Amino acid sequence: EDTIDLVGMLFEYILQDRTIPAPMQVLLSRLQIPYLKVAILDRRMFAHASHPARRLLDLLADTAKGWSEESDRDHRLHDKIKGVVEALLSEFDDDVSVFEQQLADFGTFAENNRRRADLAEQRAAEAARGRERLQEARRRAAREIVTRIGGRPLPALLQGVLTRPWANYLVLVLLRQGEDSTEFHNALRFVDDFVETAQPAGDAQARERLRGLQPALEKTLRHGLTTVAFPEPDLPRL
């Protein structure tokens, strides 16, 4: 009677543990009969925390606490715990070694499952950091271009080049080389020179200087637009 009461209290505790999701509580509650049998056969189950049956139930309960429909969309964890429960119900009669076998098998599964969860969490965190870096790079590129245009009038084609494909190039350089890189400073210098070439030249010397800039600007522009996969047929229009 004492053994029956102890096993009943053990599973009542599991059913009252709100950290274990209800579907998992239902699964684990089915183990009450196998655990009653092993407790009667082997009194060490309650006396020793290292008993395979104790360790298996603890591991099942601990693993079940992290379960949810969202995190287990492929039902991998749910089906594995269900398989352990059904194996104990069908295979355990009087050979306690079945608990050792299930403990070893589920222990390996739980460790692999933890590693998968850690990896998924790491990837999600890296993706979030990547999105944040991308958004910050986009904001920085937009600020730099708007500041350098400074409200000066530009032909629609030139403004479109700066605010779209060249802004994408700035973002790419920021993400790959960083804001202190020579590539980024060269890309910003291009914006300054590009905007200047669109302004009316004041005298012959200024016009000559602008003509001298054009070959280097064209080379830099082609390099930047090619880097961001700007359509090759559209390059001659620029």
Coordinates of C-alpha atoms in Angstrom, one line a residue:
E1 CA 0.0 0.0 0.0
D2 CA 2.9 2.4 0.8
T3 CA 4.4 1.7 -2.6
I4 CA 1.1 2.3 -4.4
D5 CA 0.7 5.6 -2.5
L6 CA 4.3 6.7 -3.3
V7 CA 3.9 6.0 -7.0
G8 CA 0.5 7.7 -6.9
M9 CA 2.1 10.8 -5.3
L10 CA 4.9 10.8 -7.8
F11 CA 2.6 10.9 -10.8
E12 CA 0.2 13.3 -9.1
Y13 CA 3.2 15.7 -8.8
I14 CA 3.9 15.3 -12.5
L15 CA 0.3 16.1 -13.3
Q16 CA 0.3 19.2 -11.1
D17 CA 3.6 20.5 -12.6
R18 CA 2.4 23.4 -14.7
T19 CA 5.8 23.6 -16.4
I20 CA 5.0 20.4 -18.2
P21 CA 2.6 21.0 -21.1
A22 CA -0.7 19.2 -20.8
P23 CA -0.2 16.8 -23.8
M24 CA 3.1 15.7 -22.2
Q25 CA 1.4 15.2 -18.9
V26 CA -1.1 12.9 -20.6
L27 CA 1.7 10.9 -22.1
L28 CA 3.7 10.6 -18.9
S29 CA 0.7 9.7 -16.8
R30 CA 0.4 6.5 -18.8
L31 CA 3.6 5.3 -17.2
Q32 CA 2.0 4.9 -13.8
I33 CA 1.4 1.2 -14.1
P34 CA 4.9 0.3 -15.3
Y35 CA 6.4 2.4 -12.5
L36 CA 4.1 0.7 -10.0
K37 CA 5.4 -2.7 -11.2
V38 CA 9.0 -1.7 -11.1
A39 CA 8.6 -0.1 -7.6
I40 CA 7.2 -3.4 -6.3
L41 CA 9.8 -5.5 -8.0
D42 CA 12.8 -3.3 -7.0
R43 CA 12.5 -1.2 -3.8
R44 CA 15.7 0.6 -4.7
M45 CA 13.8 2.8 -7.1
F46 CA 12.7 5.1 -4.4
A47 CA 15.8 4.7 -2.3
H48 CA 18.4 5.6 -5.0
A49 CA 18.1 8.6 -7.3
S50 CA 20.6 6.9 -9.7
H51 CA 18.1 4.0 -10.4
P52 CA 17.5 3.7 -14.2
A53 CA 13.8 4.0 -13.8
R54 CA 14.1 7.2 -11.7
R55 CA 16.6 8.7 -14.1
L56 CA 14.5 7.9 -17.1
L57 CA 11.4 9.5 -15.6
D58 CA 13.3 12.6 -14.5
L59 CA 14.8 12.9 -18.0
L60 CA 11.4 12.5 -19.7
A61 CA 9.9 15.1 -17.5
D62 CA 12.7 17.6 -17.9
T63 CA 12.7 17.2 -21.6
A64 CA 8.9 17.5 -21.8
K65 CA 9.1 20.9 -20.1
G66 CA 10.7 22.4 -23.2
W67 CA 8.1 21.0 -25.6
S68 CA 5.6 23.0 -27.5
E69 CA 3.6 22.6 -30.7
E70 CA 5.6 25.5 -32.3
S71 CA 9.0 24.1 -31.4
D72 CA 8.2 20.6 -32.3
R73 CA 6.4 21.0 -35.7
D74 CA 7.8 17.7 -37.0
H75 CA 6.6 15.9 -33.8
R76 CA 10.1 14.5 -33.4
L77 CA 10.1 15.0 -29.6
H78 CA 6.5 14.1 -29.0
D79 CA 6.7 10.9 -31.0
K80 CA 10.0 9.9 -29.3
I81 CA 8.5 10.3 -25.8
K82 CA 5.4 8.5 -26.9
G83 CA 7.6 5.7 -28.2
V84 CA 9.3 5.4 -24.8
V85 CA 6.0 5.2 -23.1
E86 CA 4.6 2.6 -25.4
A87 CA 7.8 0.5 -25.2
L88 CA 7.6 0.4 -21.4
L89 CA 3.9 -0.5 -21.5
S90 CA 4.4 -3.3 -24.0
E91 CA 7.9 -4.6 -23.1
F92 CA 8.2 -4.3 -19.4
D93 CA 7.1 -7.3 -17.4
D94 CA 9.7 -8.2 -14.8
D95 CA 13.0 -7.4 -16.5
V96 CA 14.1 -4.0 -15.1
S97 CA 16.9 -3.8 -17.7
V98 CA 14.3 -2.4 -20.2
F99 CA 14.5 0.9 -18.3
E100 CA 18.3 0.9 -18.7
Q101 CA 17.9 0.4 -22.5
Q102 CA 15.2 3.1 -22.8
L103 CA 17.3 5.5 -20.7
A104 CA 20.4 5.0 -22.9
D105 CA 18.4 5.4 -26.1
F106 CA 16.4 8.4 -24.9
G107 CA 19.5 10.0 -23.3
T108 CA 21.2 10.0 -26.7
F109 CA 18.1 11.4 -28.4
A110 CA 17.7 14.2 -25.8
E111 CA 21.3 15.2 -26.1
N112 CA 21.0 15.4 -29.9
N113 CA 17.7 17.3 -29.6
R114 CA 19.3 19.8 -27.2
R115 CA 22.1 20.4 -29.7
R116 CA 19.6 20.9 -32.5
A117 CA 17.7 23.4 -30.4
D118 CA 20.9 25.2 -29.4
L119 CA 21.9 25.4 -33.1
A120 CA 18.5 26.6 -34.1
E121 CA 18.6 29.3 -31.4
Q122 CA 22.1 30.3 -32.5
R123 CA 21.1 30.6 -36.1
A124 CA 18.0 32.6 -35.2
A125 CA 20.1 35.0 -33.1
E126 CA 22.6 35.3 -35.9
A127 CA 19.8 36.0 -38.4
A128 CA 18.4 38.7 -36.1
R129 CA 21.8 40.3 -35.8
G130 CA 22.2 40.1 -39.6
R131 CA 18.9 41.8 -40.1
E132 CA 19.8 44.6 -37.6
R133 CA 23.2 45.1 -39.4
L134 CA 21.5 45.3 -42.7
Q135 CA 18.9 47.8 -41.6
E136 CA 21.6 50.0 -40.0
A137 CA 23.7 49.8 -43.2
R138 CA 20.7 50.9 -45.2
R139 CA 20.0 53.8 -42.9
R140 CA 23.7 54.8 -43.0
A141 CA 23.9 54.6 -46.8
A142 CA 20.7 56.7 -47.2
R143 CA 22.0 59.3 -44.7
E144 CA 25.3 59.6 -46.5
I145 CA 23.7 60.0 -50.0
V146 CA 21.1 62.6 -48.8
T147 CA 23.7 64.6 -47.0
R148 CA 26.0 64.7 -50.0
I149 CA 23.2 65.7 -52.4
G150 CA 22.4 68.4 -49.9
G151 CA 19.2 69.5 -51.7
R152 CA 21.0 70.3 -54.9
P153 CA 19.0 69.5 -58.1
L154 CA 19.9 66.3 -59.9
P155 CA 18.6 64.8 -63.1
A156 CA 16.1 62.1 -62.3
L157 CA 18.4 59.4 -63.8
L158 CA 21.4 60.4 -61.7
Q159 CA 19.4 60.7 -58.5
G160 CA 17.9 57.2 -59.3
V161 CA 21.4 55.8 -59.6
L162 CA 22.5 57.2 -56.3
T163 CA 19.4 56.3 -54.3
R164 CA 19.0 52.8 -55.6
P165 CA 21.9 50.8 -57.1
W166 CA 24.6 52.9 -55.6
A167 CA 22.9 52.9 -52.2
N168 CA 22.9 49.1 -52.5
Y169 CA 26.6 49.2 -53.3
L170 CA 27.3 51.3 -50.2
V171 CA 25.3 48.8 -48.1
L172 CA 27.3 45.9 -49.5
V173 CA 30.6 47.6 -48.8
L174 CA 29.5 48.5 -45.3
L175 CA 28.6 44.9 -44.5
R176 CA 31.7 43.4 -46.1
Q177 CA 34.5 45.8 -45.5
G178 CA 33.1 48.2 -42.8
E179 CA 32.8 51.9 -42.5
D180 CA 36.6 52.4 -41.9
S181 CA 37.5 50.7 -45.1
T182 CA 39.1 52.3 -48.1
E183 CA 36.4 50.9 -50.3
F184 CA 33.7 52.7 -48.3
H185 CA 35.5 56.0 -48.4
N186 CA 36.1 55.7 -52.1
A187 CA 32.4 54.9 -52.6
L188 CA 31.4 58.1 -50.7
R189 CA 33.9 60.2 -52.6
F190 CA 32.3 58.9 -55.8
V191 CA 28.9 60.3 -54.6
D192 CA 30.5 63.7 -54.0
D193 CA 32.2 63.8 -57.5
F194 CA 29.1 62.3 -59.1
V195 CA 26.9 65.1 -57.7
E196 CA 29.4 67.7 -58.6
T197 CA 29.4 66.6 -62.3
A198 CA 25.7 67.3 -62.4
Q199 CA 26.1 70.9 -61.4
P200 CA 26.6 73.8 -63.8
A201 CA 30.3 74.5 -64.3
G202 CA 31.2 78.0 -63.4
D203 CA 34.2 78.6 -65.7
A204 CA 36.5 76.8 -68.2
Q205 CA 38.8 75.5 -65.5
A206 CA 35.9 73.9 -63.6
R207 CA 34.6 72.4 -66.8
E208 CA 38.0 71.0 -67.6
R209 CA 38.2 69.5 -64.1
L210 CA 34.8 67.8 -64.4
R211 CA 35.8 66.3 -67.8
G212 CA 38.9 65.0 -66.2
L213 CA 36.8 63.2 -63.5
Q214 CA 34.6 61.4 -66.0
P215 CA 36.8 58.4 -66.9
A216 CA 37.5 57.6 -63.3
L217 CA 33.8 58.1 -62.3
E218 CA 32.7 55.8 -65.1
K219 CA 35.1 53.1 -64.1
T220 CA 34.0 53.4 -60.4
L221 CA 30.4 53.4 -61.4
R222 CA 30.6 50.3 -63.5
H223 CA 32.5 48.5 -60.8
G224 CA 30.0 49.4 -58.2
L225 CA 26.9 48.5 -60.3
T226 CA 28.4 45.3 -61.5
T227 CA 29.1 44.3 -57.8
V228 CA 25.4 44.7 -57.0
A229 CA 24.4 42.9 -60.2
F230 CA 22.9 45.9 -61.9
P231 CA 21.5 44.8 -65.3
E232 CA 24.4 44.9 -67.9
P233 CA 22.1 46.2 -70.7
D234 CA 21.2 49.2 -68.7
L235 CA 24.9 50.3 -68.0
P236 CA 25.3 52.2 -71.4
R237 CA 22.4 54.5 -70.5
L238 CA 24.4 55.8 -67.6

